[in-house]
Structure formats: structure tokens, C-alpha cells
C-alpha positions as a printed Julia matrix, in Angstrom:
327×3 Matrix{Float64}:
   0.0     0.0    0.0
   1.41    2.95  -1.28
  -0.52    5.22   1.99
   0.86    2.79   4.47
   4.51    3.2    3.58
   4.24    6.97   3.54
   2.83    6.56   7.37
   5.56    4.22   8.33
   8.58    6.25   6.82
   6.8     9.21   8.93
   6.36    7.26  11.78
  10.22    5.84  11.49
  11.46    9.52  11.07
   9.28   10.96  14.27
  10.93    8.01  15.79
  14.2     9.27  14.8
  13.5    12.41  16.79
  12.44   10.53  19.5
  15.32    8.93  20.43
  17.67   11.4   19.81
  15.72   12.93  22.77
  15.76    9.69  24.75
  19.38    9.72  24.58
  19.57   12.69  25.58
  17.72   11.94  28.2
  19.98    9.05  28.91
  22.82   11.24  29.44
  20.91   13.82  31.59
  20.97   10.44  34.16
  24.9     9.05  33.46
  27.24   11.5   32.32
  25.38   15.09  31.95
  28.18   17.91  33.8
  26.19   19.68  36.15
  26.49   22.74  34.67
  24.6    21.9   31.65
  21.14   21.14  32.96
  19.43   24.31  31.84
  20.27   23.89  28.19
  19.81   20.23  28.37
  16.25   21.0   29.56
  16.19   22.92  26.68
  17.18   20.74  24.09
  15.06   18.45  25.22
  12.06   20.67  25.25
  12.6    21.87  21.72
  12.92   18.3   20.26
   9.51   17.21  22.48
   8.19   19.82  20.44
   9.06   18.93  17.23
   8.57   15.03  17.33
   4.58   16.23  18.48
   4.49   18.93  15.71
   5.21   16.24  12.81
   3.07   13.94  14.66
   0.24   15.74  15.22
   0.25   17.45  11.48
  -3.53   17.05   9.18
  -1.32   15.62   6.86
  -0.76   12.27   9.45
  -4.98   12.46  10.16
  -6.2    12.13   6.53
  -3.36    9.34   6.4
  -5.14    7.51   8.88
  -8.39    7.54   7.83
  -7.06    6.71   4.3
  -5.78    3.57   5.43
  -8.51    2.89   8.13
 -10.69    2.28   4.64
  -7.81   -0.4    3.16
  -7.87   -3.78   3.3
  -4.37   -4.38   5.66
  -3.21   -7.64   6.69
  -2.98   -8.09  10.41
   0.18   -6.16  11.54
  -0.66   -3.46   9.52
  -3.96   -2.89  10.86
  -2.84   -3.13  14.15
  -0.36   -0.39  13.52
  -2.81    1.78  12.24
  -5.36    1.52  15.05
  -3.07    1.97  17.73
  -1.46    5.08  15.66
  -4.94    6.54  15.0
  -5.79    6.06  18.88
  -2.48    7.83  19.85
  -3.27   10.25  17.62
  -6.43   11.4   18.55
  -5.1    12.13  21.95
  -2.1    13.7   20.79
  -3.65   16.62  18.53
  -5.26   17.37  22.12
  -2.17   19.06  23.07
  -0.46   21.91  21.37
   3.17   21.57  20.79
   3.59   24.43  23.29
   2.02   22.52  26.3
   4.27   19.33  25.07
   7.13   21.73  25.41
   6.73   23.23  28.58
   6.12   19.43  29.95
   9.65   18.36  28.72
  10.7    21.58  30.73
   8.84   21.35  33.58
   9.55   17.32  34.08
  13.43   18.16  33.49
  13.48   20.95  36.02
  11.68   18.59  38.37
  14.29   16.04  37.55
  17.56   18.29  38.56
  15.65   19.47  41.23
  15.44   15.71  42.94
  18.59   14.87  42.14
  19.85   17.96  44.57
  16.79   17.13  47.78
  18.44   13.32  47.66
  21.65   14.45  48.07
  20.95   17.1   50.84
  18.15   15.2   52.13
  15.55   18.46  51.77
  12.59   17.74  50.43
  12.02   22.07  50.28
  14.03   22.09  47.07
  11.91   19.39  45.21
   8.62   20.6   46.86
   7.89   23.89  44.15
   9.07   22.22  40.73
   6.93   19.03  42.03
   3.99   21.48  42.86
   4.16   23.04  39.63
   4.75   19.34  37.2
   1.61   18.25  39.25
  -0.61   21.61  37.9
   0.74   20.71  34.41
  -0.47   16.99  34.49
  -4.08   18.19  35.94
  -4.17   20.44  32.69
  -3.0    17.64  30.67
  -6.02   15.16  31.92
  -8.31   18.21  31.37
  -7.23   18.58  27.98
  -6.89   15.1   27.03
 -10.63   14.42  27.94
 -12.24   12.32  30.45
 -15.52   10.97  31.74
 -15.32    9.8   35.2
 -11.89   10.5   36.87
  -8.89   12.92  35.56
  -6.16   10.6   36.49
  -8.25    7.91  33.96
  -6.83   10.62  30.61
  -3.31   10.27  32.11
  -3.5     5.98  32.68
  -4.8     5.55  29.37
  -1.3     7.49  27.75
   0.46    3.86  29.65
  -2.12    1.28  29.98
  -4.68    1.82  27.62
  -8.31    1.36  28.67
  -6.96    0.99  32.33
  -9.14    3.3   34.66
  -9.04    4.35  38.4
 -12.38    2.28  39.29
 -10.55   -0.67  37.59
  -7.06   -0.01  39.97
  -9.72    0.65  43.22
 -10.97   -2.89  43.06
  -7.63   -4.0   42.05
  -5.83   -2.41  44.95
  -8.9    -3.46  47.37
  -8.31   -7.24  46.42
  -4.86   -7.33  46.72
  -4.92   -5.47  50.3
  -7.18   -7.45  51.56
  -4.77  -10.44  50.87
  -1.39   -8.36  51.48
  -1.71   -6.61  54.7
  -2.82  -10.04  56.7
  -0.07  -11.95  54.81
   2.55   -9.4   55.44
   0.85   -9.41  59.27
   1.86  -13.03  59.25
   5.41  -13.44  57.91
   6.18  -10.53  60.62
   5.08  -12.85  63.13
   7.49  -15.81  62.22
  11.14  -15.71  63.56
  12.75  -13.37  61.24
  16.12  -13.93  59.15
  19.3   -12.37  60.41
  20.45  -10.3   56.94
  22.63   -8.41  58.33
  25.72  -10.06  56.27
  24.04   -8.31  53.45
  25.27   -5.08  54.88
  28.73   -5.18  55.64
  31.46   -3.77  52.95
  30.99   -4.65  49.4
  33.6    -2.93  47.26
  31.6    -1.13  44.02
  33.71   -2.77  41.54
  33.49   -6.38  42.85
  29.38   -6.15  42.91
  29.45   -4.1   39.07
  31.41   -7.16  38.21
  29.14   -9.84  39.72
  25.88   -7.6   38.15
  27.46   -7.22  34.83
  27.92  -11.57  35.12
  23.97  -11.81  36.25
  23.17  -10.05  32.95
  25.09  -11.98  31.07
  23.55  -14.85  32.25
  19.72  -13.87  31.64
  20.73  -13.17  28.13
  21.06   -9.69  27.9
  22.7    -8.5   24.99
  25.61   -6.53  25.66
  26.24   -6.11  21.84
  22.87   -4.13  21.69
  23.01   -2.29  25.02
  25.26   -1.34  28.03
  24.74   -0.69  31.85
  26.18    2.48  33.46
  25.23    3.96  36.84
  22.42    6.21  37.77
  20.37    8.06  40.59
  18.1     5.91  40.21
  17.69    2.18  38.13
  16.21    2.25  34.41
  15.96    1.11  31.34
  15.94    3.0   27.57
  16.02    1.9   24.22
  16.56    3.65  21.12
  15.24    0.46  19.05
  15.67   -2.87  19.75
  19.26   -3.09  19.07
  20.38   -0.73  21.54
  18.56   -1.16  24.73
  20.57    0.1   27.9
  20.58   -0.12  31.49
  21.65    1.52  34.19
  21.99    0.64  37.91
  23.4     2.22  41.7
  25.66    0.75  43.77
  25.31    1.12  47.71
  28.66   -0.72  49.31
  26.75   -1.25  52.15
  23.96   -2.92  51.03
  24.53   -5.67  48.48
  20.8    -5.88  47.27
  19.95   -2.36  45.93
  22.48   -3.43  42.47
  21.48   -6.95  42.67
  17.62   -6.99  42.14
  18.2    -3.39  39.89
  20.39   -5.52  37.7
  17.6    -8.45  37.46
  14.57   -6.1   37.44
  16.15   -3.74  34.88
  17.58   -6.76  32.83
  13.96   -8.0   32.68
  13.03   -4.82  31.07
  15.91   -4.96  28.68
  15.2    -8.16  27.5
  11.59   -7.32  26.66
  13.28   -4.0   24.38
  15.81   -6.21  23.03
  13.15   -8.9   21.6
  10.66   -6.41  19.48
  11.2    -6.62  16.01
  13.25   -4.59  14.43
  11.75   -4.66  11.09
   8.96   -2.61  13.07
  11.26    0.41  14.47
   9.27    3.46  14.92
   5.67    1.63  14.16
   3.3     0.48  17.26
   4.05   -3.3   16.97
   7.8    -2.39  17.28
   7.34   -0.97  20.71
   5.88   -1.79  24.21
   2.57   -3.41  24.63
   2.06   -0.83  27.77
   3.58   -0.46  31.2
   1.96   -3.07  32.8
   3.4    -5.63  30.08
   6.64   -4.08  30.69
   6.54   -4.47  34.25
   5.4    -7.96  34.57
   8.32   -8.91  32.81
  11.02   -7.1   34.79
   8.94   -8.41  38.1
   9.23  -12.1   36.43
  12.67  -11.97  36.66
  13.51   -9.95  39.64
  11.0   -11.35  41.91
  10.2   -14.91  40.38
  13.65  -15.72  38.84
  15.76  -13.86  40.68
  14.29  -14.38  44.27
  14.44  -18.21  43.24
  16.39  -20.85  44.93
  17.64  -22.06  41.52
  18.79  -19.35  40.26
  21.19  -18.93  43.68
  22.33  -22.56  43.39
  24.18  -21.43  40.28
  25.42  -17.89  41.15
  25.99  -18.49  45.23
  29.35  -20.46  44.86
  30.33  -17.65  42.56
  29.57  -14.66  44.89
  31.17  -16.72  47.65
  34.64  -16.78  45.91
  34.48  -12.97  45.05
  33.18  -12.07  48.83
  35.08  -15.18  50.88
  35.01  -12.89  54.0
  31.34  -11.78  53.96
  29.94  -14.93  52.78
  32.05  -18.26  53.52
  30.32  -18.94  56.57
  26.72  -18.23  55.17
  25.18  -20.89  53.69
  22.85  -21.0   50.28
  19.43  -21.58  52.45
């Protein structure tokens, strides 16, 4: 179809932009100098601004309804659809509000970055205040018919609602809290050899092996060190991670290696021969998650999985751990 390539080499080149802002992005977390946050926050606004303009054009509209009429094959369709639904939310928002939300969340970001370190929540309090306003706006202008935070769920987890997540939430704390109640109740584990000295390089090491091991892809990604654990992709074949290292307490880069490997290895399996187009990306957040919590929690919390990498961390930590035993 000749309509459907034009949309895909449009959606491939917004997707271009994209990720030149996502790495951007990337950098703002890893290796940014502090000095250059305001015109990073910039940059990034500006190119926000442009991937939404050429998105959100009448040309891409009368596209879509051109091809809604076609006779697709399955794939096709489906990347239509989901386009045309992302679209009709997008042309919501003028490319000014979409640049003053790159702003506002970058601000935000630097902002946070500067309350962890001097522990005061005072400087994060106004640019938080202020990113919250925006997002109100946003659900107003996005549309909704029973609760505004419902226009800001559906941009991750489409068709997911707030009345859904209250008897969701309900369910599950009715079963948590009395579980949680119990296990407190039981004779508790003495962790406390997870907290003595754990030189940084020795655990990057050990994390950097755990990856390995789940099949991440090093040739298509890389981990660095962050504020705070995550995982971006700028197509499938580079998908990277990052995680923090506390050398006195061995879990925090232990389950962010797992967890954020998890999410990696859900990037690093899309196809390729869809960059840019719907069934090239992410389901939603909740797909994404379940698959970062099957390996952290389900995998990695697993007795298996320690039988193989216990004797390992034993020979790299002999002083912390000879004496501990797997169970």
C-alpha cells in the first residue's frame, strides 16, 4: 500500500526524533556535567516539540483515515489503530504545552537529584507542585468521563481506569496486609551479612555476570550507573541499562540488575523490522513491568537461580559470605 509506507517512513522519522531525545535523556541520568542542565532542559524541550508537531500534522490524520478504509493484513492494521488512537489524543495538546512538559519534568528532575543528596525535600517541593498543575491540565485537555487521572492511565495502559485499579488495589490489600501481618510474626532472618562492605567494583562485576547470564545483549546495550535504576532503548538493538551501587547494602544493584535486565530483555526482543511503528514498541507499562517483576521477583528471588550464582559470589566475597550458607 502505497498510503501505508508513507505513514511508516513518517512514523520511522518521528521516531528518529524521539530517540535522539531519549538519549539525551539518557545522558541527563549518566554522564550530563552539572552545569549543563538548563540547556539540556532545553534541548530536550525543543525536540519534544518537534517530534509532536510532525506527529500531530492534518497531513498524518487524513493518512489515517485513508488507510482505516484499506484492506491491511494483520500487523498493519494493528499499527494503524493503535497510531490513529495515539493520535487522537495527541492533537489534544499543542506543541507548546508538550514543550513546557519536557521543561517542567526536566526541572523537576535536577531538582530531585539535589533534595536526595541534601536530604531536603524544600528544594523538590515547588518544581513538584508546579509538574503536578501541568499533568491536571494535561487530563483536562486530554478528555475524560469519570476520573482525571483515567486521561493520564490511558497514555500507559490503555483502557486501564481508576475504578478498575480501586478494586484491584482493594483485592490485593485485603490479601497483602494479613499476609505481610503473618510473615512478621514468624522468627525473622538475620540479613545483616548483606550489609557489611561490598567494594563497588566487585558487585558491578558480579551484576554485569547476572546479565550476562539472563541473556542480555551486551552487543545491543550497556549498563552504566544512575540516581536511580532504568531502562531506555533507542530500538531494539540498543537497549541500555543503568543501575546504583550502595557498598553497604549488596541488594539495591542486585535486584536493579535483574529487574532492569527484565526490562531490557523485553526491548531487546521487538522486532526490528517494526522500528518506529506500534508493533515495534511496548505493549504498555503493565506488560513491561510484569516482565522485569518475572525476573527480579520470580527468577531472581528463586532458589535455583542462587544454586548457580551463590558459589560464585562466595569466591568474590570469601570474607562476607564463607560462613553463610545458600538456604
Amino acid at each position: 500500500s502505497k498510503n501505508y509506507k508513507l505513514l511508516e517512513v513518517k512514523l520511522q522519522k518521528i521516531a528518529d526524533i524521539n530517540y535522539a531525545t531519549a538519549l539525551l535523556h539518557w545522558d541527563k541520568e549518566t554522564y550530563m556535567p552539572k552545569k549543563a542542565a538548563a540547556l539540556r532542559s532545553q534541548q530536550l524541550s525543543t525536540l519534544s516539540e518537534l517530534g509532536h508537531s510532525l506527529f500531530t500534522e492534518k497531513s498524518t490524520g487524513i493518512l489515517l483515515n485513508k488507510l482505516e478504509k484499506e484492506n491491511l493484513n494483520e500487523t498493519l492494521e494493528a499499527n494503524v489503530k493503535r497510531t490513529k488512537e495515539d493520535y487522537d489524543k495527541m492533537i489534544k495538546l499543542p506543541g507548546s504545552f508538550v514543550a513546557e512538559s519536557s521543561m517542567l519534568s526536566s526541572k523537576a528532575f535536577h531538582a530531585w537529584i539535589e533534595a536526595r543528596k541534601k536530604n531536603d525535600f524544600k528544594i523538590f517541593e515547588d518544581p513538584l507542585d508546579k509538574l503536578i498543575s501541568h499533568k491536571r491540565k494535561e487530563a483536562d485537555l486530554l478528555g475524560f468521563s469519570d476520573h482525571p487521572y483515567d486521561a493520564l492511565l490511558d497514555l500507559y495502559e490503555p483502557g486501564l481506569t481508576v475504578s478498575t485499579l480501586n478494586r484491584l488495589f482493594k483485592n490485593v490489600r485485603e490479601q497483602l496486609v494479613p499476609f505481610v501481618a503473618e510473615l512478621r510474626s514468624k522468627k525473622q532472618i538475620d540479613s545483616n551479612f548483606l550489609f557489611l562492605k561490598y567494594p563497588s567494583d566487585k558487585q558491578w562485576n558480579f551484576g554485569i555476570d547476572i546479565l550476562k547470564n539472563i541473556g542480555y545483549n551486551f552487543d545491543a546495550g550497556r549498563q552504566d550507573i544512575s540516581e536511580h535504576p532504568f531502562t531506555i532503548n533507542f530500538g531494539s538493538t540498543d537497549v541500555r541499562v543503568t543501575t546504583r551501587i550502595d557498598e553497604y547494602d549488596f541488594s539495591n544493584m542486585t535486584w536493579s540488575c535483574i529487574h532492569e535486565g527484565g526490562h531490557a530483555l523485553y526491548e531487546q526482543g521487538l522486532p526490528i523490522d517494526q522500528y518506529g511503528l506500534p508493533c515495534g514498541s511496548a505493549a504498555s507499562l503493565s506488560i513491561h513491568e510484569s516482565q522485569s517483576r518475572l525476573w527480579e521477583n520470580m527468577v531472581g528471588r528463586g532458589k535455583n537461580f542462587w544454586k548457580f550464582h551463590y558459589p560464585k559470589l562466595q569466591k568474590i566475597f570469601p570474607k562476607n559470605l564463607s560462613n553463610i550458607s545458600l538456604d
